[in-house]
Structure formats: structure tokens, C-alpha cells
JSON list of C-alpha atoms in Angstrom, two decimals:
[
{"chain": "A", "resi": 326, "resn": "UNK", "atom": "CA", "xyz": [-145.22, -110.78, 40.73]},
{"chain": "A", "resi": 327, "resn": "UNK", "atom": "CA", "xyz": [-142.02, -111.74, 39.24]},
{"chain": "A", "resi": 328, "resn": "UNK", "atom": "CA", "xyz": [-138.77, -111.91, 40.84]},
{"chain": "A", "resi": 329, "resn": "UNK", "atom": "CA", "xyz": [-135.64, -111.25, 39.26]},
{"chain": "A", "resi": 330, "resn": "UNK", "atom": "CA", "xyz": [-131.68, -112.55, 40.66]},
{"chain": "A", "resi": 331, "resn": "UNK", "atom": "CA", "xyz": [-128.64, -111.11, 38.54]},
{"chain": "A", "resi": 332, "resn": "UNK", "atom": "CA", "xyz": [-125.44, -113.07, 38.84]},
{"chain": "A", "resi": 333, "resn": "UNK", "atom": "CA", "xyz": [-122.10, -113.10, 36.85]},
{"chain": "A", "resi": 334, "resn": "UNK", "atom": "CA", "xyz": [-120.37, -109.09, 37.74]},
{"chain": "A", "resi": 335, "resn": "UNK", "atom": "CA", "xyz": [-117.04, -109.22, 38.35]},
{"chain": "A", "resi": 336, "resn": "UNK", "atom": "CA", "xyz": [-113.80, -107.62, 37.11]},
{"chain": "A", "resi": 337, "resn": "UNK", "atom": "CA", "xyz": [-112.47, -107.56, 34.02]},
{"chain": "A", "resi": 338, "resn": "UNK", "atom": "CA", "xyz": [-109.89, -106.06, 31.91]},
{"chain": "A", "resi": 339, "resn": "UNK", "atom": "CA", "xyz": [-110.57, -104.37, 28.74]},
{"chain": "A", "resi": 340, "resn": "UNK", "atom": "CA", "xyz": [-111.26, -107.01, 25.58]},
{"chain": "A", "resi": 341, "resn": "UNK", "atom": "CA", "xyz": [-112.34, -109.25, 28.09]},
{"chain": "A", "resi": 342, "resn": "UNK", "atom": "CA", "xyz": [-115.66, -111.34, 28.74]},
{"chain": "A", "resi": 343, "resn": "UNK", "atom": "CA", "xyz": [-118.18, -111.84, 31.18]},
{"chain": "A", "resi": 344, "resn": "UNK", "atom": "CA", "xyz": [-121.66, -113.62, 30.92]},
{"chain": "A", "resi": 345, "resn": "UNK", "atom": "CA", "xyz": [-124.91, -112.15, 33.33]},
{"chain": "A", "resi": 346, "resn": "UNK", "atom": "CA", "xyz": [-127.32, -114.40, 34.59]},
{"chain": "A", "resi": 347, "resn": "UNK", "atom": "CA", "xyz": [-130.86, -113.32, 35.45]},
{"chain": "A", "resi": 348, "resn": "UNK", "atom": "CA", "xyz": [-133.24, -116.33, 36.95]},
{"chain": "A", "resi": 349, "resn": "UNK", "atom": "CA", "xyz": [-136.41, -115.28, 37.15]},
{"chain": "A", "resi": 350, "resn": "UNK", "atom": "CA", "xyz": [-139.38, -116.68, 39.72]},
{"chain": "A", "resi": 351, "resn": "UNK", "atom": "CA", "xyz": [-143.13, -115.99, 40.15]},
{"chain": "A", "resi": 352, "resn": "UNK", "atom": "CA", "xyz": [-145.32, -114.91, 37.75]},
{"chain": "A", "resi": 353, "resn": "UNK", "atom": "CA", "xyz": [-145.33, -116.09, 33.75]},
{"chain": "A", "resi": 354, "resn": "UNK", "atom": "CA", "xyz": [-141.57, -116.30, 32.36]},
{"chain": "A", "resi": 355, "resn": "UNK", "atom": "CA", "xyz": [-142.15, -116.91, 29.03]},
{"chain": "A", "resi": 356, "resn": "UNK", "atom": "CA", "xyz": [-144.94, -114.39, 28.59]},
{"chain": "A", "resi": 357, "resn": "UNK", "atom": "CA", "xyz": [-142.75, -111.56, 29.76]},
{"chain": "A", "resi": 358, "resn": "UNK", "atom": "CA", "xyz": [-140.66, -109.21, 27.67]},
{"chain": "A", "resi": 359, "resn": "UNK", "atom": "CA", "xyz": [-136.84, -109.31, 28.61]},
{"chain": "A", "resi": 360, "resn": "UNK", "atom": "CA", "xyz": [-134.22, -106.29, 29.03]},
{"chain": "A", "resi": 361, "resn": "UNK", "atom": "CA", "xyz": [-131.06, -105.59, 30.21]},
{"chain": "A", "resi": 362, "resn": "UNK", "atom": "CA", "xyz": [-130.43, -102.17, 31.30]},
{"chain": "A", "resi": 363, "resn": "UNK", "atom": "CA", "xyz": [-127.02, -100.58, 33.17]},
{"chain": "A", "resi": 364, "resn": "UNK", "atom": "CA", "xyz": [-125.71, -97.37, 35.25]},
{"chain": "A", "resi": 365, "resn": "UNK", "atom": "CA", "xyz": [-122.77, -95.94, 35.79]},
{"chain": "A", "resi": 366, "resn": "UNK", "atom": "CA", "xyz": [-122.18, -94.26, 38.77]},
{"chain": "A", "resi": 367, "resn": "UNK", "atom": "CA", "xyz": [-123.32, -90.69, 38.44]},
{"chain": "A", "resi": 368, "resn": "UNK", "atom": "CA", "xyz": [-125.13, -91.37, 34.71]},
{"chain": "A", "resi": 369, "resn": "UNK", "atom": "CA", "xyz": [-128.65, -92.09, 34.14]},
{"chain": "A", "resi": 370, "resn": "UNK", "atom": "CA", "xyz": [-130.04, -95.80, 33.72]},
{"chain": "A", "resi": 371, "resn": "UNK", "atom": "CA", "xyz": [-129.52, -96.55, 30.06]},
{"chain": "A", "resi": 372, "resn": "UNK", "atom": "CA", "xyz": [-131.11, -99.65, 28.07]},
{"chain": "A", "resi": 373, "resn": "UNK", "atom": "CA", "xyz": [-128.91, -102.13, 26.84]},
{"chain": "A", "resi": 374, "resn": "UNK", "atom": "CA", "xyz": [-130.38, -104.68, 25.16]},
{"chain": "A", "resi": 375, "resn": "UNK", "atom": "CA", "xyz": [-134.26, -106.33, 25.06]},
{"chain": "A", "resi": 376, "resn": "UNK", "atom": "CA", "xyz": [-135.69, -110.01, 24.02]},
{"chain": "A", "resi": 377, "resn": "UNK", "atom": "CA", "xyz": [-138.66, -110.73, 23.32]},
{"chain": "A", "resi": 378, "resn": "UNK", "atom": "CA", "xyz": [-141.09, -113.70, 24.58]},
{"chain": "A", "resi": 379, "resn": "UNK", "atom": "CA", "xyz": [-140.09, -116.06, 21.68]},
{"chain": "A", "resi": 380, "resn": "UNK", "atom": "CA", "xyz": [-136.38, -114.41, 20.64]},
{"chain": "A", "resi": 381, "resn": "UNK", "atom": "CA", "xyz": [-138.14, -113.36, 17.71]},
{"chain": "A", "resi": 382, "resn": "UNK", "atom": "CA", "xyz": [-137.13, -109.60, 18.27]},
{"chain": "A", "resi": 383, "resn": "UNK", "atom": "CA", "xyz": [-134.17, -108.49, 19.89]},
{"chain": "A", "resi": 384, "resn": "UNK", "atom": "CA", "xyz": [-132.98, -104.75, 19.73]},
{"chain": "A", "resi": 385, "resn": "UNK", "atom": "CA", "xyz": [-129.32, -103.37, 21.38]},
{"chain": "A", "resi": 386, "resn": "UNK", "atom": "CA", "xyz": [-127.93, -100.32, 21.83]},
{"chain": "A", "resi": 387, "resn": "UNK", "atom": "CA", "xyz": [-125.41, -98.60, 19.73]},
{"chain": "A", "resi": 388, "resn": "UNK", "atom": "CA", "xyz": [-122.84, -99.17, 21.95]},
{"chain": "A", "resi": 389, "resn": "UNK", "atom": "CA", "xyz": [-123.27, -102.66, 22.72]},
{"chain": "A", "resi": 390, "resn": "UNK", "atom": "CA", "xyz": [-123.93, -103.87, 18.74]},
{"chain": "A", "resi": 391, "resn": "UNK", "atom": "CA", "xyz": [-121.82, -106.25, 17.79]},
{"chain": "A", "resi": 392, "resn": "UNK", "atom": "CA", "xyz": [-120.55, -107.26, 21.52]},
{"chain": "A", "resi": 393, "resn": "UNK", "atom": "CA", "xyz": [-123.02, -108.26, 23.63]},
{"chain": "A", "resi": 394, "resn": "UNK", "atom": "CA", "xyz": [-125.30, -110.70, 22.86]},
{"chain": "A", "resi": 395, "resn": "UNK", "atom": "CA", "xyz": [-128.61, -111.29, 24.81]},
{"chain": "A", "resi": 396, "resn": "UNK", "atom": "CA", "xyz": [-130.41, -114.72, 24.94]},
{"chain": "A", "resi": 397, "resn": "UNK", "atom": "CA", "xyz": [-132.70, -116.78, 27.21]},
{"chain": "A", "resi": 398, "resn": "UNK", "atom": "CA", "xyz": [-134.06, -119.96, 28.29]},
{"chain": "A", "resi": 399, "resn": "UNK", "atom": "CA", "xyz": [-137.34, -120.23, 28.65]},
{"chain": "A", "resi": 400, "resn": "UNK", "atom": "CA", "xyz": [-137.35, -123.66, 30.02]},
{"chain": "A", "resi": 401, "resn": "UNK", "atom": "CA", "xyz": [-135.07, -122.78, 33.14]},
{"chain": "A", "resi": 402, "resn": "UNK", "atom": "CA", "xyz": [-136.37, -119.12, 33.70]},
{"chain": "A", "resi": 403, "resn": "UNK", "atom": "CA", "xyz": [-133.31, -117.72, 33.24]},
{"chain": "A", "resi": 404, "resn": "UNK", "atom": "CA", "xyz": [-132.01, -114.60, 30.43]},
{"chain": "A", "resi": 405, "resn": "UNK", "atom": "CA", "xyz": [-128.36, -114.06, 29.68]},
{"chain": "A", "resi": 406, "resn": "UNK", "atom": "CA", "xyz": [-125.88, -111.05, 28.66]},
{"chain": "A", "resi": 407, "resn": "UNK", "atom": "CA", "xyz": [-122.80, -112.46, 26.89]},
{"chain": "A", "resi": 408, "resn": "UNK", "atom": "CA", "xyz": [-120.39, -109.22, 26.99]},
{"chain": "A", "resi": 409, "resn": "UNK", "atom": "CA", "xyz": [-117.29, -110.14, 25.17]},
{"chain": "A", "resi": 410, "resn": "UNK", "atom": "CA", "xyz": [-114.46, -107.07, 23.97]},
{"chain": "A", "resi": 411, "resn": "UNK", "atom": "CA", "xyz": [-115.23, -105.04, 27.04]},
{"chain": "A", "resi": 412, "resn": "UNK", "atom": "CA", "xyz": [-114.27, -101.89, 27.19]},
{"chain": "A", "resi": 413, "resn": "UNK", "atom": "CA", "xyz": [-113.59, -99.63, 30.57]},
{"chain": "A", "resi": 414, "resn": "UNK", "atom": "CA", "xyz": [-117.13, -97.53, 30.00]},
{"chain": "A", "resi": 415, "resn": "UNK", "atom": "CA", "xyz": [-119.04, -100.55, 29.89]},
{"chain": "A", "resi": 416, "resn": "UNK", "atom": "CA", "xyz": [-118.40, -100.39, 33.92]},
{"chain": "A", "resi": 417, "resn": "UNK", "atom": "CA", "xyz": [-121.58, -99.96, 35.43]},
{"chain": "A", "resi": 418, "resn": "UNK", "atom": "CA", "xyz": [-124.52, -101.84, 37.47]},
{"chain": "A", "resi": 419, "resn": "UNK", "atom": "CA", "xyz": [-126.12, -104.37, 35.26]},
{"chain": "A", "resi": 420, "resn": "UNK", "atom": "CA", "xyz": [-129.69, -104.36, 36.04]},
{"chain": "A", "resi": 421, "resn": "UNK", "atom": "CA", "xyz": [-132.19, -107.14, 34.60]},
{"chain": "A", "resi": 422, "resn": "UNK", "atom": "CA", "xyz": [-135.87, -106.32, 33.96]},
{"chain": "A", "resi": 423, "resn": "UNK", "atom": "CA", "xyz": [-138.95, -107.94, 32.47]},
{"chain": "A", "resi": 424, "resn": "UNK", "atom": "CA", "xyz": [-142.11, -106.29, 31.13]},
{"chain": "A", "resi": 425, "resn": "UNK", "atom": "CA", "xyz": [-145.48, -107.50, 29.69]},
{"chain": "A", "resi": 426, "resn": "UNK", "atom": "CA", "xyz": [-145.77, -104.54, 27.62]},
{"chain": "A", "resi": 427, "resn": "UNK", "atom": "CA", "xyz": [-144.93, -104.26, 24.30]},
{"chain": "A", "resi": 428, "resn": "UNK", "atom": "CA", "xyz": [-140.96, -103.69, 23.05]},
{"chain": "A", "resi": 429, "resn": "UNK", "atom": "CA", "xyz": [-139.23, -101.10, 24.72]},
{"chain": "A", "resi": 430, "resn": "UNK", "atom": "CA", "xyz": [-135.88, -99.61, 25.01]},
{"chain": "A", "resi": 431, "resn": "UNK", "atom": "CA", "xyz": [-137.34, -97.18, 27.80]},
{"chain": "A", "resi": 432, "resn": "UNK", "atom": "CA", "xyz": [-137.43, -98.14, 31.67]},
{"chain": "A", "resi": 433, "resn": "UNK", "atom": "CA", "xyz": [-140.40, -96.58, 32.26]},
{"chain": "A", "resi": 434, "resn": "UNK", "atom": "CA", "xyz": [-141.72, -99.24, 30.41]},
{"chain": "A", "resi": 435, "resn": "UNK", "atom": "CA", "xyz": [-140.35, -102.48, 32.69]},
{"chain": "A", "resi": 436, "resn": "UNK", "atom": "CA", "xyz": [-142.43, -103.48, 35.60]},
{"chain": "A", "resi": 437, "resn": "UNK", "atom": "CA", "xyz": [-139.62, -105.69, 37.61]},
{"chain": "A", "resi": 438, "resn": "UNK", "atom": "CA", "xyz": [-135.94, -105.13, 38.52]},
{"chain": "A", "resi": 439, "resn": "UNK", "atom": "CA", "xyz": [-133.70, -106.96, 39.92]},
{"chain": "A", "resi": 440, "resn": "UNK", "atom": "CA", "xyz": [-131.04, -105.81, 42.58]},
{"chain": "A", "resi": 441, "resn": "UNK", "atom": "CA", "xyz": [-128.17, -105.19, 40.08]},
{"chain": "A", "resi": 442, "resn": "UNK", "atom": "CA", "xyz": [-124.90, -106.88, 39.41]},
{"chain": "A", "resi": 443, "resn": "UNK", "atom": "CA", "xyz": [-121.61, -104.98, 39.25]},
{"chain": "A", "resi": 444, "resn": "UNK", "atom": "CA", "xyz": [-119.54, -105.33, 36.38]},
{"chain": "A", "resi": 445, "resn": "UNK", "atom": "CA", "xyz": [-116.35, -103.01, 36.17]},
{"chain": "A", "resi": 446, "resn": "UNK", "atom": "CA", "xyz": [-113.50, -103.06, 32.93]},
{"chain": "A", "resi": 447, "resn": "UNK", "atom": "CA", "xyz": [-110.01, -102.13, 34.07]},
{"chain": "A", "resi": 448, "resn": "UNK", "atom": "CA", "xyz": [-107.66, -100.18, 31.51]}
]
């Protein structure tokens, strides 16, 4: 069973930057597929971005190409979200998730969540 802590939400104002922490405990870190998934109140959960075990393979959404960058350390159990040039609908929960299934920008796919970490872009 792996647990998963997000840390880093705040607020920001547009063209600003924030960086998400997820630390991760129990179960097999570095064997586990990363993602980074938000929602915005009254939207769907929509993927964001999604590591693989080694870093070998990362994939992003459209809308977060070219801004966000995703990244982890194996050694302290921990994945990150740099979000730099934030814009106001990038406000949303940021959830973290980990699978042991094969890359996926689908939810259904993640077997862990964490709580969620609030990030919200002022105008």
C-alpha cells in the first residue's frame, strides 16, 4: 500500500511559480508509475502530467507543455510539479497518484491518491 502527501498549494498570481511536493511511503517507490492529475471545482479530474519509474518517459498535457515540468527522486520518495507562467485556469486541486500499470494519462488507471493540494492563480 502506498501512501501519498502533496505539499506546496498556495496562491499565486498569474506568470507566477509554484513547485508540488508528493512524498511517498509504503510499498515500492521506484517501481511505481508517477502522475499528477488536477480539478477544478465543478470540472472533471483531468491528467496533467506522468513519469515513469526511471524518467525515461514522461508525457504532459496540452495545456501544461512547455510550463510545468514533472520530476522525481527516487532516492527520497518524493515526485515534483514545477509550474512556472501560471495562468488563472490552472486553479484547481493538485492531486498526486502512482500506478504499477503501464503509462497512462487516464485515472482509472492510478491505484493511489493523495489528499490534494490547492493551488489557485489570481488575475
Amino acid at each position: 500500500q502506498v501512501q501519498l502527501v502533496e505539499s506546496g498549494g498556495g496562491l499565486v498570481q498569474a506568470g507566477g511559480s509554484l513547485r508540488l511536493s508528493c512524498a511517498a511511503s509504503g510499498g515500492t517507490f521506484s517501481s511505481s508509475r508517477m502522475g499528477w492529475f488536477r480539478q477544478a471545482t465543478g470540472k472533471e479530474r483531468e491528467f496533467v502530467a506522468t513519469i515513469s519509474r526511471s524518467t525515461g518517459a514522461i508525457v504532459y498535457a496540452d495545456s501544461v507543455r512547455g510550463r510545468f515540468i514533472i520530476s522525481r527522486d527516487n532516492a527520497k520518495n518524493t515526485v515534483y510539479l514545477q509550474m512556472n507562467s501560471l495562468k488563472p485556469e490552472d486553479t484547481a486541486v493538485y492531486y498526486c497518484a502512482a500506478s504499477n500499470r503501464p503509462i497512462s494519462t487516464s485515472a482509472r488507471m492510478y491505484e493511489y491518491w493523495g489528499q490534494g493540494t490547492q493551488v489557485s492563480v489570481s488575475s
